[in-house]
Amino acid sequence: MTLAELMLPEFDEEMARTRKVLAAIPAERMGWQAKPEMRSVSWNANHLAEIVGWTAGIVASDSFDVTPVDGPRYETPDERDPARVLATFDANVVAARAALAGASDASLAESWSLLMGGQPLFTISKGACLRTWVLNHTIHHRAILATYLRLCGVDVPPVFGA
């Protein structure tokens, strides 16, 4: 069994769980923040939609520069319509799953670096990057979003054990 074949069931489960939370967002709560200095429901929803979208780039390239010397810095999307965020998430899941399913063990063992202004912030294997910066990062922000939604009175479906 390949590494991708081992990761795909977990990927499918985590994306289905994340979709439940994203689908629960009412439009009128997109701007909600726990505190003024904290990120909004909208920011976390957009971030969840974009995280899974990183998968194909991680598999296909050896690095990503968040602030390239010769270009604009990367910014999280700012979509305010929860249906559009969900549609972006769904499209990114399809592309990510295809990229992961097509990844060989050798490619997942290759190094991948996150860069800032051309300088590496860290370098890890592509497989470790997918586990840490796609799967684990998704779980982290899904928990934040679910907590935010519950704090503002939204009934969020359970994502574990149900």
PDB file of C-alpha atoms in Angstrom:
ATOM      1  CA  MET A   1       0.000   0.000   0.000  1.00  0.00           C
ATOM      2  CA  THR A   2       1.361   3.442  -0.923  1.00  0.00           C
ATOM      3  CA  LEU A   3       1.590   6.451   1.398  1.00  0.00           C
ATOM      4  CA  ALA A   4      -1.159   8.149  -0.605  1.00  0.00           C
ATOM      5  CA  GLU A   5      -3.414   5.124  -0.207  1.00  0.00           C
ATOM      6  CA  LEU A   6      -2.798   5.250   3.540  1.00  0.00           C
ATOM      7  CA  MET A   7      -3.551   8.992   3.702  1.00  0.00           C
ATOM      8  CA  LEU A   8      -6.661   9.075   1.501  1.00  0.00           C
ATOM      9  CA  PRO A   9      -9.154   7.578   4.007  1.00  0.00           C
ATOM     10  CA  GLU A  10      -8.088  10.128   6.644  1.00  0.00           C
ATOM     11  CA  PHE A  11      -8.185  12.896   4.047  1.00  0.00           C
ATOM     12  CA  ASP A  12     -11.726  11.914   3.046  1.00  0.00           C
ATOM     13  CA  GLU A  13     -12.914  11.776   6.667  1.00  0.00           C
ATOM     14  CA  GLU A  14     -11.381  15.117   7.648  1.00  0.00           C
ATOM     15  CA  MET A  15     -12.684  16.900   4.558  1.00  0.00           C
ATOM     16  CA  ALA A  16     -16.206  15.513   5.134  1.00  0.00           C
ATOM     17  CA  ARG A  17     -16.050  16.688   8.753  1.00  0.00           C
ATOM     18  CA  THR A  18     -14.796  20.097   7.704  1.00  0.00           C
ATOM     19  CA  ARG A  19     -17.525  20.420   5.091  1.00  0.00           C
ATOM     20  CA  LYS A  20     -20.184  19.887   7.809  1.00  0.00           C
ATOM     21  CA  VAL A  21     -18.856  22.866   9.764  1.00  0.00           C
ATOM     22  CA  LEU A  22     -18.519  25.084   6.696  1.00  0.00           C
ATOM     23  CA  ALA A  23     -22.058  24.192   5.602  1.00  0.00           C
ATOM     24  CA  ALA A  24     -23.399  25.335   8.991  1.00  0.00           C
ATOM     25  CA  ILE A  25     -22.247  28.958   8.607  1.00  0.00           C
ATOM     26  CA  PRO A  26     -25.129  31.418   8.301  1.00  0.00           C
ATOM     27  CA  ALA A  27     -24.374  34.464   6.109  1.00  0.00           C
ATOM     28  CA  GLU A  28     -25.206  36.847   8.925  1.00  0.00           C
ATOM     29  CA  ARG A  29     -22.421  35.369  11.107  1.00  0.00           C
ATOM     30  CA  MET A  30     -19.551  35.678   8.614  1.00  0.00           C
ATOM     31  CA  GLY A  31     -18.286  38.888  10.223  1.00  0.00           C
ATOM     32  CA  TRP A  32     -18.468  37.592  13.816  1.00  0.00           C
ATOM     33  CA  GLN A  33     -15.287  37.763  15.914  1.00  0.00           C
ATOM     34  CA  ALA A  34     -14.700  36.554  19.463  1.00  0.00           C
ATOM     35  CA  LYS A  35     -12.618  39.707  20.104  1.00  0.00           C
ATOM     36  CA  PRO A  36     -11.673  42.601  17.834  1.00  0.00           C
ATOM     37  CA  GLU A  37      -8.067  41.424  17.616  1.00  0.00           C
ATOM     38  CA  MET A  38      -9.053  37.859  16.603  1.00  0.00           C
ATOM     39  CA  ARG A  39      -9.894  36.509  13.152  1.00  0.00           C
ATOM     40  CA  SER A  40     -13.523  36.399  12.012  1.00  0.00           C
ATOM     41  CA  VAL A  41     -15.760  33.478  11.093  1.00  0.00           C
ATOM     42  CA  SER A  42     -15.273  34.566   7.470  1.00  0.00           C
ATOM     43  CA  TRP A  43     -11.475  34.525   7.690  1.00  0.00           C
ATOM     44  CA  ASN A  44     -11.452  31.044   9.245  1.00  0.00           C
ATOM     45  CA  ALA A  45     -13.944  29.731   6.673  1.00  0.00           C
ATOM     46  CA  ASN A  46     -11.880  31.102   3.786  1.00  0.00           C
ATOM     47  CA  HIS A  47      -8.714  29.739   5.345  1.00  0.00           C
ATOM     48  CA  LEU A  48     -10.248  26.269   5.583  1.00  0.00           C
ATOM     49  CA  ALA A  49     -11.259  26.449   1.937  1.00  0.00           C
ATOM     50  CA  GLU A  50      -7.753  27.484   0.903  1.00  0.00           C
ATOM     51  CA  ILE A  51      -5.762  25.059   3.087  1.00  0.00           C
ATOM     52  CA  VAL A  52      -6.935  21.986   1.190  1.00  0.00           C
ATOM     53  CA  GLY A  53      -6.213  23.898  -2.010  1.00  0.00           C
ATOM     54  CA  TRP A  54      -2.526  23.903  -1.120  1.00  0.00           C
ATOM     55  CA  THR A  55      -2.318  20.138  -1.676  1.00  0.00           C
ATOM     56  CA  ALA A  56      -1.758  20.142  -5.444  1.00  0.00           C
ATOM     57  CA  GLY A  57       0.948  22.785  -5.147  1.00  0.00           C
ATOM     58  CA  ILE A  58       2.741  20.877  -2.414  1.00  0.00           C
ATOM     59  CA  VAL A  59       2.702  17.688  -4.483  1.00  0.00           C
ATOM     60  CA  ALA A  60       3.713  19.406  -7.745  1.00  0.00           C
ATOM     61  CA  SER A  61       6.371  21.868  -6.579  1.00  0.00           C
ATOM     62  CA  ASP A  62       9.286  21.989  -4.175  1.00  0.00           C
ATOM     63  CA  SER A  63       8.430  25.266  -2.429  1.00  0.00           C
ATOM     64  CA  PHE A  64       6.025  28.139  -1.960  1.00  0.00           C
ATOM     65  CA  ASP A  65       7.022  31.731  -1.229  1.00  0.00           C
ATOM     66  CA  VAL A  66       4.466  33.669   0.836  1.00  0.00           C
ATOM     67  CA  THR A  67       6.213  36.972   0.129  1.00  0.00           C
ATOM     68  CA  PRO A  68       8.106  36.607  -3.138  1.00  0.00           C
ATOM     69  CA  VAL A  69      10.726  39.254  -3.785  1.00  0.00           C
ATOM     70  CA  ASP A  70       9.333  39.960  -7.251  1.00  0.00           C
ATOM     71  CA  GLY A  71       5.610  39.675  -6.558  1.00  0.00           C
ATOM     72  CA  PRO A  72       2.748  40.338  -4.157  1.00  0.00           C
ATOM     73  CA  ARG A  73       2.538  38.631  -0.779  1.00  0.00           C
ATOM     74  CA  TYR A  74       0.087  35.779  -0.440  1.00  0.00           C
ATOM     75  CA  GLU A  75      -3.262  36.764   1.082  1.00  0.00           C
ATOM     76  CA  THR A  76      -6.070  34.570   2.377  1.00  0.00           C
ATOM     77  CA  PRO A  77      -9.165  35.014   0.182  1.00  0.00           C
ATOM     78  CA  ASP A  78     -11.901  37.301   1.524  1.00  0.00           C
ATOM     79  CA  GLU A  79     -15.139  35.763   0.258  1.00  0.00           C
ATOM     80  CA  ARG A  80     -18.118  36.826   2.389  1.00  0.00           C
ATOM     81  CA  ASP A  81     -20.746  34.477   0.925  1.00  0.00           C
ATOM     82  CA  PRO A  82     -20.668  31.148   2.819  1.00  0.00           C
ATOM     83  CA  ALA A  83     -22.105  29.290  -0.191  1.00  0.00           C
ATOM     84  CA  ARG A  84     -19.202  30.484  -2.343  1.00  0.00           C
ATOM     85  CA  VAL A  85     -16.685  29.544   0.363  1.00  0.00           C
ATOM     86  CA  LEU A  86     -18.234  26.070   0.471  1.00  0.00           C
ATOM     87  CA  ALA A  87     -18.110  25.801  -3.337  1.00  0.00           C
ATOM     88  CA  THR A  88     -14.418  26.772  -3.287  1.00  0.00           C
ATOM     89  CA  PHE A  89     -13.773  24.212  -0.574  1.00  0.00           C
ATOM     90  CA  ASP A  90     -15.566  21.492  -2.569  1.00  0.00           C
ATOM     91  CA  ALA A  91     -13.594  22.270  -5.735  1.00  0.00           C
ATOM     92  CA  ASN A  92     -10.324  22.338  -3.791  1.00  0.00           C
ATOM     93  CA  VAL A  93     -11.115  18.974  -2.164  1.00  0.00           C
ATOM     94  CA  VAL A  94     -11.649  17.359  -5.582  1.00  0.00           C
ATOM     95  CA  ALA A  95      -8.345  18.758  -6.913  1.00  0.00           C
ATOM     96  CA  ALA A  96      -6.486  17.897  -3.702  1.00  0.00           C
ATOM     97  CA  ARG A  97      -7.758  14.330  -3.643  1.00  0.00           C
ATOM     98  CA  ALA A  98      -6.689  13.810  -7.248  1.00  0.00           C
ATOM     99  CA  ALA A  99      -3.226  15.249  -6.529  1.00  0.00           C
ATOM    100  CA  LEU A 100      -2.800  13.079  -3.443  1.00  0.00           C
ATOM    101  CA  ALA A 101      -4.096   9.946  -5.189  1.00  0.00           C
ATOM    102  CA  GLY A 102      -1.576  10.469  -7.967  1.00  0.00           C
ATOM    103  CA  ALA A 103       1.403  11.084  -5.678  1.00  0.00           C
ATOM    104  CA  SER A 104       4.046   8.390  -5.544  1.00  0.00           C
ATOM    105  CA  ASP A 105       5.904   7.432  -2.393  1.00  0.00           C
ATOM    106  CA  ALA A 106       9.057   8.865  -3.965  1.00  0.00           C
ATOM    107  CA  SER A 107       7.407  12.238  -4.610  1.00  0.00           C
ATOM    108  CA  LEU A 108       5.984  12.391  -1.075  1.00  0.00           C
ATOM    109  CA  ALA A 109       9.506  11.781   0.275  1.00  0.00           C
ATOM    110  CA  GLU A 110      10.880  14.789  -1.645  1.00  0.00           C
ATOM    111  CA  SER A 111      11.676  17.981   0.235  1.00  0.00           C
ATOM    112  CA  TRP A 112       9.297  20.918   0.246  1.00  0.00           C
ATOM    113  CA  SER A 113      10.067  24.392   1.642  1.00  0.00           C
ATOM    114  CA  LEU A 114       7.974  27.312   2.804  1.00  0.00           C
ATOM    115  CA  LEU A 115       9.779  30.479   1.803  1.00  0.00           C
ATOM    116  CA  MET A 116       9.511  34.111   2.820  1.00  0.00           C
ATOM    117  CA  GLY A 117      11.231  36.537   0.506  1.00  0.00           C
ATOM    118  CA  GLY A 118      13.176  33.667  -1.006  1.00  0.00           C
ATOM    119  CA  GLN A 119      14.474  32.478   2.365  1.00  0.00           C
ATOM    120  CA  PRO A 120      13.345  29.100   3.739  1.00  0.00           C
ATOM    121  CA  LEU A 121      11.257  29.196   6.902  1.00  0.00           C
ATOM    122  CA  PHE A 122      11.292  25.399   7.045  1.00  0.00           C
ATOM    123  CA  THR A 123      11.904  22.382   4.844  1.00  0.00           C
ATOM    124  CA  ILE A 124      10.149  19.033   5.359  1.00  0.00           C
ATOM    125  CA  SER A 125       9.072  16.159   3.159  1.00  0.00           C
ATOM    126  CA  LYS A 126       6.007  16.680   0.996  1.00  0.00           C
ATOM    127  CA  GLY A 127       4.259  13.867   2.883  1.00  0.00           C
ATOM    128  CA  ALA A 128       4.984  15.515   6.237  1.00  0.00           C
ATOM    129  CA  CYS A 129       3.836  18.841   4.814  1.00  0.00           C
ATOM    130  CA  LEU A 130       0.511  17.339   3.738  1.00  0.00           C
ATOM    131  CA  ARG A 131       0.020  15.775   7.179  1.00  0.00           C
ATOM    132  CA  THR A 132       1.019  18.907   9.094  1.00  0.00           C
ATOM    133  CA  TRP A 133       0.004  21.863   6.926  1.00  0.00           C
ATOM    134  CA  VAL A 134      -3.057  20.363   5.239  1.00  0.00           C
ATOM    135  CA  LEU A 135      -4.623  17.718   7.506  1.00  0.00           C
ATOM    136  CA  ASN A 136      -3.569  18.904  10.980  1.00  0.00           C
ATOM    137  CA  HIS A 137      -3.911  22.566  10.036  1.00  0.00           C
ATOM    138  CA  THR A 138      -7.434  21.887   8.750  1.00  0.00           C
ATOM    139  CA  ILE A 139      -8.403  20.160  12.001  1.00  0.00           C
ATOM    140  CA  HIS A 140      -7.020  23.099  14.000  1.00  0.00           C
ATOM    141  CA  HIS A 141      -8.966  25.762  12.081  1.00  0.00           C
ATOM    142  CA  ARG A 142     -12.093  23.614  11.923  1.00  0.00           C
ATOM    143  CA  ALA A 143     -12.074  23.512  15.734  1.00  0.00           C
ATOM    144  CA  ILE A 144     -11.672  27.289  15.900  1.00  0.00           C
ATOM    145  CA  LEU A 145     -14.516  27.807  13.435  1.00  0.00           C
ATOM    146  CA  ALA A 146     -16.823  25.360  15.222  1.00  0.00           C
ATOM    147  CA  THR A 147     -16.105  27.078  18.541  1.00  0.00           C
ATOM    148  CA  TYR A 148     -16.779  30.519  17.045  1.00  0.00           C
ATOM    149  CA  LEU A 149     -20.052  29.324  15.547  1.00  0.00           C
ATOM    150  CA  ARG A 150     -21.174  27.796  18.838  1.00  0.00           C
ATOM    151  CA  LEU A 151     -20.258  31.004  20.698  1.00  0.00           C
ATOM    152  CA  CYS A 152     -22.505  33.001  18.398  1.00  0.00           C
ATOM    153  CA  GLY A 153     -25.417  30.574  18.740  1.00  0.00           C
ATOM    154  CA  VAL A 154     -25.103  28.422  15.630  1.00  0.00           C
ATOM    155  CA  ASP A 155     -26.007  24.750  15.967  1.00  0.00           C
ATOM    156  CA  VAL A 156     -22.910  23.017  14.581  1.00  0.00           C
ATOM    157  CA  PRO A 157     -23.229  19.330  13.761  1.00  0.00           C
ATOM    158  CA  PRO A 158     -20.830  17.055  15.627  1.00  0.00           C
ATOM    159  CA  VAL A 159     -17.708  16.101  13.688  1.00  0.00           C
ATOM    160  CA  PHE A 160     -16.602  13.117  15.784  1.00  0.00           C
ATOM    161  CA  GLY A 161     -18.543  10.108  16.944  1.00  0.00           C
ATOM    162  CA  ALA A 162     -21.679  10.817  14.993  1.00  0.00           C
TER     163      ALA A 162
END
